[in-house]
XYZ file of C-alpha atoms in Angstrom:
385
model
C -2.088 -15.421 38.290
C -5.388 -14.201 39.290
C -4.744 -14.258 43.434
C -4.385 -10.895 44.185
C -7.786 -10.128 42.168
C -10.931 -9.070 43.503
C -14.100 -8.242 43.145
C -14.649 -5.469 45.142
C -18.336 -4.080 43.573
C -21.275 -3.938 41.180
C -23.679 -2.330 39.746
C -26.233 -2.142 37.429
C -29.230 -0.156 35.950
C -32.774 -1.278 35.221
C -33.036 -3.642 32.248
C -36.113 -2.221 30.201
C -37.144 -4.320 26.865
C -35.172 -3.264 23.956
C -36.504 -0.271 22.149
C -38.905 1.245 25.020
C -37.922 2.907 28.274
C -33.960 3.079 27.689
C -34.347 2.403 23.991
C -33.671 6.740 23.780
C -30.550 6.875 26.448
C -27.409 7.391 25.481
C -24.809 4.572 26.254
C -22.358 7.716 28.271
C -25.414 8.729 30.698
C -26.104 5.202 31.735
C -22.589 4.681 31.993
C -21.969 7.802 34.346
C -25.017 7.058 36.394
C -23.382 3.698 37.599
C -19.644 4.800 37.838
C -20.847 7.776 39.963
C -22.144 4.958 41.983
C -18.729 2.827 42.476
C -15.831 3.737 45.586
C -13.991 3.914 42.737
C -11.861 7.175 43.194
C -9.051 8.091 40.138
C -8.785 3.981 38.158
C -6.354 2.674 36.417
C -8.852 1.921 33.656
C -12.262 1.519 32.576
C -13.429 -1.374 30.216
C -16.385 -1.206 28.448
C -18.064 -3.453 26.145
C -20.985 -2.015 23.583
C -21.658 -1.095 19.725
C -20.657 2.424 18.538
C -17.470 4.349 19.538
C -14.691 5.259 21.534
C -16.423 8.171 22.304
C -18.754 6.560 24.398
C -16.103 5.771 26.670
C -14.765 9.481 27.305
C -18.470 10.811 27.373
C -19.283 8.510 30.345
C -16.131 9.156 32.700
C -16.512 13.225 31.561
C -20.434 12.520 32.538
C -19.291 11.396 36.014
C -16.580 13.214 36.800
C -14.264 10.004 37.555
C -10.863 10.298 35.549
C -9.277 6.883 34.213
C -5.159 6.717 33.486
C -6.678 4.274 30.314
C -9.830 3.578 28.563
C -10.846 1.905 25.835
C -13.908 -0.286 24.051
C -14.121 -3.644 23.635
C -16.961 -4.506 20.445
C -17.338 -8.754 21.025
C -21.299 -9.306 20.668
C -22.520 -11.001 23.786
C -19.639 -12.212 25.387
C -18.437 -8.905 25.145
C -18.536 -7.412 29.032
C -17.191 -11.259 30.059
C -14.156 -9.848 28.098
C -14.307 -6.720 29.072
C -13.416 -7.924 32.535
C -11.226 -10.743 31.341
C -9.047 -7.858 30.226
C -9.408 -5.464 33.080
C -8.253 -9.177 35.424
C -5.600 -9.095 33.413
C -4.862 -5.168 33.759
C -4.818 -5.478 37.919
C -3.008 -8.473 37.916
C -0.367 -6.738 35.789
C -0.175 -3.610 38.172
C -0.871 -5.286 41.493
C 2.792 -4.269 43.081
C 1.539 -0.506 42.765
C 1.767 1.473 45.842
C -1.466 2.957 46.158
C -3.247 -0.022 44.760
C -5.733 -0.578 41.230
C -8.824 -0.155 40.646
C -9.976 -1.065 37.700
C -13.979 -0.622 36.165
C -14.907 -3.852 33.215
C -18.459 -3.969 31.737
C -20.765 -2.929 29.108
C -24.044 -1.458 27.268
C -26.632 -2.221 25.316
C -29.197 0.187 23.332
C -31.540 -0.328 20.794
C -30.095 3.070 20.159
C -26.923 1.862 19.132
C -28.378 -1.316 17.556
C -26.833 -0.707 13.695
C -27.316 -2.494 10.071
C -24.887 -4.462 8.492
C -23.162 -3.544 6.245
C -20.115 -4.600 3.805
C -17.488 -4.744 6.888
C -20.211 -7.226 8.061
C -21.096 -8.969 4.977
C -16.675 -9.442 4.804
C -16.810 -10.984 8.583
C -19.402 -13.698 7.490
C -17.663 -14.817 4.578
C -13.842 -15.277 6.578
C -15.327 -16.499 10.003
C -18.510 -18.119 8.897
C -21.408 -19.554 12.014
C -24.757 -20.541 12.427
C -27.090 -17.833 13.469
C -28.074 -18.441 16.735
C -30.919 -19.982 17.369
C -29.854 -22.767 14.728
C -26.467 -23.400 16.839
C -29.105 -23.297 19.757
C -31.244 -25.890 18.490
C -27.735 -28.438 17.188
C -27.245 -28.108 20.342
C -29.762 -28.751 21.709
C -29.931 -32.390 19.395
C -26.177 -32.920 20.053
C -28.019 -34.111 23.645
C -31.237 -35.388 22.971
C -33.288 -32.444 24.478
C -36.981 -31.765 23.763
C -39.579 -29.118 23.304
C -40.794 -30.619 26.423
C -37.839 -30.265 28.330
C -37.242 -26.819 27.065
C -40.648 -25.562 28.532
C -39.347 -27.348 31.889
C -36.369 -25.573 32.414
C -38.659 -22.670 30.867
C -41.049 -22.645 34.011
C -38.636 -23.656 36.009
C -36.689 -20.095 35.673
C -39.910 -18.433 35.806
C -40.379 -20.101 38.881
C -37.002 -19.295 40.360
C -36.829 -16.078 39.467
C -40.353 -14.920 41.282
C -38.740 -17.233 44.747
C -35.452 -14.766 45.012
C -36.847 -12.202 43.944
C -37.279 -10.916 47.761
C -34.077 -12.235 48.660
C -32.487 -10.555 45.831
C -33.801 -7.026 46.536
C -32.562 -8.021 49.888
C -29.183 -9.100 49.648
C -27.771 -8.007 46.195
C -25.677 -4.794 46.221
C -26.117 -4.390 42.096
C -29.489 -3.468 42.901
C -30.551 -1.688 39.697
C -29.884 2.108 40.041
C -32.398 4.729 38.984
C -31.587 5.916 35.441
C -32.014 9.715 35.565
C -32.589 12.631 32.414
C -30.194 16.022 32.742
C -32.550 17.407 35.215
C -32.356 13.824 37.837
C -36.288 12.804 37.041
C -36.323 9.753 37.040
C -36.674 7.583 33.993
C -36.476 4.356 34.829
C -36.050 3.335 38.564
C -36.581 -0.874 38.654
C -36.622 -4.181 35.763
C -39.255 -3.175 33.159
C -39.030 -6.880 31.126
C -42.444 -7.232 29.350
C -43.337 -10.462 30.550
C -45.786 -11.376 27.178
C -43.764 -15.590 27.272
C -41.009 -16.659 29.399
C -39.575 -13.005 30.183
C -40.561 -10.752 27.860
C -39.635 -12.738 24.018
C -42.071 -11.350 21.656
C -42.256 -13.012 17.999
C -40.905 -9.795 16.603
C -37.252 -10.656 18.561
C -37.230 -14.869 18.126
C -37.657 -13.745 13.755
C -34.764 -11.203 14.236
C -32.365 -14.839 15.523
C -33.603 -16.357 11.601
C -34.050 -13.200 9.191
C -33.011 -13.974 5.601
C -29.995 -11.245 6.269
C -27.992 -14.460 8.269
C -28.321 -16.516 5.306
C -24.953 -15.524 4.730
C -23.819 -16.099 7.479
C -23.721 -19.354 7.177
C -20.636 -21.215 6.159
C -21.341 -24.214 3.046
C -20.134 -26.542 5.363
C -22.827 -25.934 8.388
C -25.668 -24.879 6.016
C -26.410 -29.160 5.602
C -26.187 -28.940 9.461
C -28.514 -26.348 9.687
C -31.241 -27.769 6.890
C -31.351 -30.660 9.212
C -32.049 -29.338 12.111
C -35.518 -29.488 13.639
C -36.871 -26.196 14.819
C -36.912 -26.650 18.800
C -36.542 -22.983 19.973
C -39.689 -21.395 19.847
C -40.254 -17.898 21.086
C -40.586 -19.046 25.037
C -37.826 -20.750 24.743
C -35.462 -17.030 23.713
C -34.842 -14.378 26.061
C -35.966 -11.159 25.307
C -33.508 -8.400 23.887
C -33.089 -5.495 26.665
C -31.767 -2.127 26.985
C -29.236 -1.485 30.031
C -25.463 -1.575 31.752
C -23.417 -3.271 34.871
C -19.904 -2.688 35.759
C -17.806 -4.706 37.857
C -15.402 -2.723 39.958
C -12.494 -5.165 40.130
C -8.712 -3.997 42.223
C -6.565 -5.502 44.526
C -5.488 -5.910 48.597
C -3.813 -2.589 48.975
C -7.165 -1.153 47.032
C -9.872 -2.481 48.339
C -8.007 -0.927 51.972
C -7.531 2.542 50.154
C -11.630 1.527 49.314
C -12.305 0.943 52.824
C -13.908 -2.151 51.157
C -14.266 -5.524 51.364
C -13.826 -7.670 49.033
C -17.396 -9.775 47.703
C -15.164 -12.065 45.761
C -11.659 -13.213 45.215
C -11.043 -14.582 41.449
C -9.795 -18.359 41.698
C -9.264 -18.374 37.227
C -10.648 -17.183 34.676
C -10.626 -18.722 30.833
C -11.229 -17.090 27.310
C -11.457 -19.553 24.590
C -12.117 -20.259 20.337
C -13.981 -23.502 19.841
C -15.333 -22.330 16.313
C -18.456 -22.057 14.930
C -18.779 -25.501 15.007
C -18.952 -25.672 18.724
C -21.455 -23.057 19.086
C -22.256 -22.499 22.477
C -21.095 -25.492 23.538
C -17.730 -24.154 24.138
C -19.547 -22.662 27.359
C -18.944 -25.868 28.533
C -14.770 -26.328 28.109
C -14.581 -23.105 29.168
C -15.983 -23.829 32.473
C -13.701 -26.973 32.616
C -10.868 -24.981 32.217
C -12.133 -22.709 35.244
C -12.176 -25.294 37.276
C -9.210 -26.572 36.508
C -7.323 -23.370 36.893
C -8.675 -23.040 40.348
C -8.029 -26.906 41.027
C -11.639 -27.220 41.366
C -13.761 -30.191 40.647
C -17.807 -29.804 39.292
C -19.256 -31.669 42.323
C -17.571 -28.247 43.969
C -19.237 -25.604 42.684
C -22.577 -23.866 44.372
C -23.455 -22.316 41.636
C -23.095 -21.824 37.725
C -24.479 -18.641 35.996
C -24.333 -19.507 32.536
C -25.757 -16.863 30.450
C -28.630 -18.701 28.755
C -29.445 -17.013 25.843
C -31.781 -20.309 25.021
C -33.461 -22.618 26.950
C -30.704 -25.477 25.684
C -28.043 -23.804 27.122
C -28.592 -24.265 31.148
C -29.453 -27.981 29.955
C -26.731 -29.240 28.141
C -24.114 -27.694 30.337
C -26.595 -29.685 33.705
C -25.710 -32.414 30.930
C -22.286 -32.463 29.815
C -20.964 -30.945 33.773
C -23.110 -33.241 36.339
C -24.562 -30.663 37.815
C -28.193 -30.422 39.731
C -30.843 -28.034 38.222
C -31.296 -26.701 41.391
C -27.326 -25.414 40.770
C -27.704 -23.692 37.613
C -28.995 -19.880 37.526
C -30.595 -19.930 40.857
C -32.016 -16.810 40.454
C -33.592 -17.355 37.038
C -30.899 -16.558 34.116
C -31.390 -14.685 30.912
C -33.946 -16.386 29.806
C -36.124 -14.381 32.372
C -34.222 -11.361 32.690
C -33.538 -10.555 29.650
C -30.243 -10.858 27.188
C -28.731 -7.326 27.928
C -26.431 -8.354 25.067
C -22.545 -6.775 25.174
C -23.736 -5.615 28.415
C -24.954 -9.296 29.290
C -21.558 -10.986 30.776
C -21.547 -7.847 33.828
C -24.746 -8.735 34.449
C -24.243 -12.417 35.053
C -21.181 -11.501 37.024
C -23.441 -9.526 39.545
C -26.580 -12.562 39.360
C -23.521 -14.825 40.201
C -22.388 -12.668 43.468
C -25.630 -12.404 45.087
C -25.206 -15.702 45.567
C -21.638 -16.384 46.966
C -21.807 -16.282 50.787
C -17.997 -16.547 52.246
C -16.508 -19.747 51.614
C -18.849 -20.054 48.349
C -17.544 -21.144 44.918
C -19.242 -20.122 41.992
C -18.689 -19.597 38.685
C -20.356 -16.984 35.734
C -19.746 -18.604 32.291
C -20.921 -16.250 28.856
C -20.951 -17.925 24.836
C -21.925 -17.160 21.675
C -22.510 -19.226 18.464
C -19.469 -18.463 17.180
C -17.945 -20.504 19.742
C -16.294 -18.039 21.741
C -16.833 -18.092 25.122
C -15.413 -16.739 28.841
C -15.684 -17.621 31.952
C -14.629 -17.152 35.625
C -14.125 -18.431 38.626
C -14.780 -17.026 41.911
C -15.144 -17.410 45.664
C -17.431 -15.747 47.580
C -15.237 -13.584 50.668
C -18.750 -11.638 51.855
């Protein structure tokens, strides 16, 4: 179904520690700046992920001067952008026969100004769809795979070293080089990533504590609470990705659209998978999603050149290595979210951009994002340019 769907381009803003440089920038301004950078012309659809109302999508289109036949907002938390991209893929695949080609922009945004306090609807959702707090789910994943604090420390250090070694290479190769964020007067607010490095990637004690705040207690189902009590605390601030603000977009299209825009597709989408494994599986859903994407693409894990997994917690990448029998140097070779930051609803699009920077012609990669509730989305991409 995805044979005629291509990734034509990617764009992202700089990432900044949550609540700092980009905290007061409206999501519509973040997205509008990226839309102006993408050579998309008129869009079939704009699919965004993030908190807030659909007005952010419409305002972004109006500010950028772009038009779209359809636009909507996806609210799926940390897998929001991945889900938005999946919906964009379905849109392109469904309209691939259009004479002028189909272009869809999908992605997400995360800004501290959009974070909101929990309300009655969140309480109702927690009762009907209970889950472990993210940090407890990560500890459970680590326990299932026999991971120790020392192993998590090693991976954190490895991620730091990979990020430093690849920095120059990324700047040279990545078309998704951060697009500067400007104000209404054109003055630059932020031109490059600005993530605090007091820990692995800037994780503060406050950020880590937010993973276990008392307000999360009511989210734990009775059947999961004993499991949480028995878990050893493995993830410290050194093993948790810092929360960051930013936005990222992916331009999807068919072959006709690529010709119309005079773009050489950067990757072909070989397969995509969305999965709901349930809260008992938690972050392990990512492994099943990767297996499903590999099966649909007709690949094996041994043929995979790069796995870009959104690792908000150190155990996620290590568990994937165990489950898929992949060498560590093929997983998050640029450092992953653990170093560069957890972009929340934009994380899936950031991961796809990071994967594209590592794919050359004929190479194969998978980008996957999962949350503590057992939801996961994976994309199998084959490099073209």
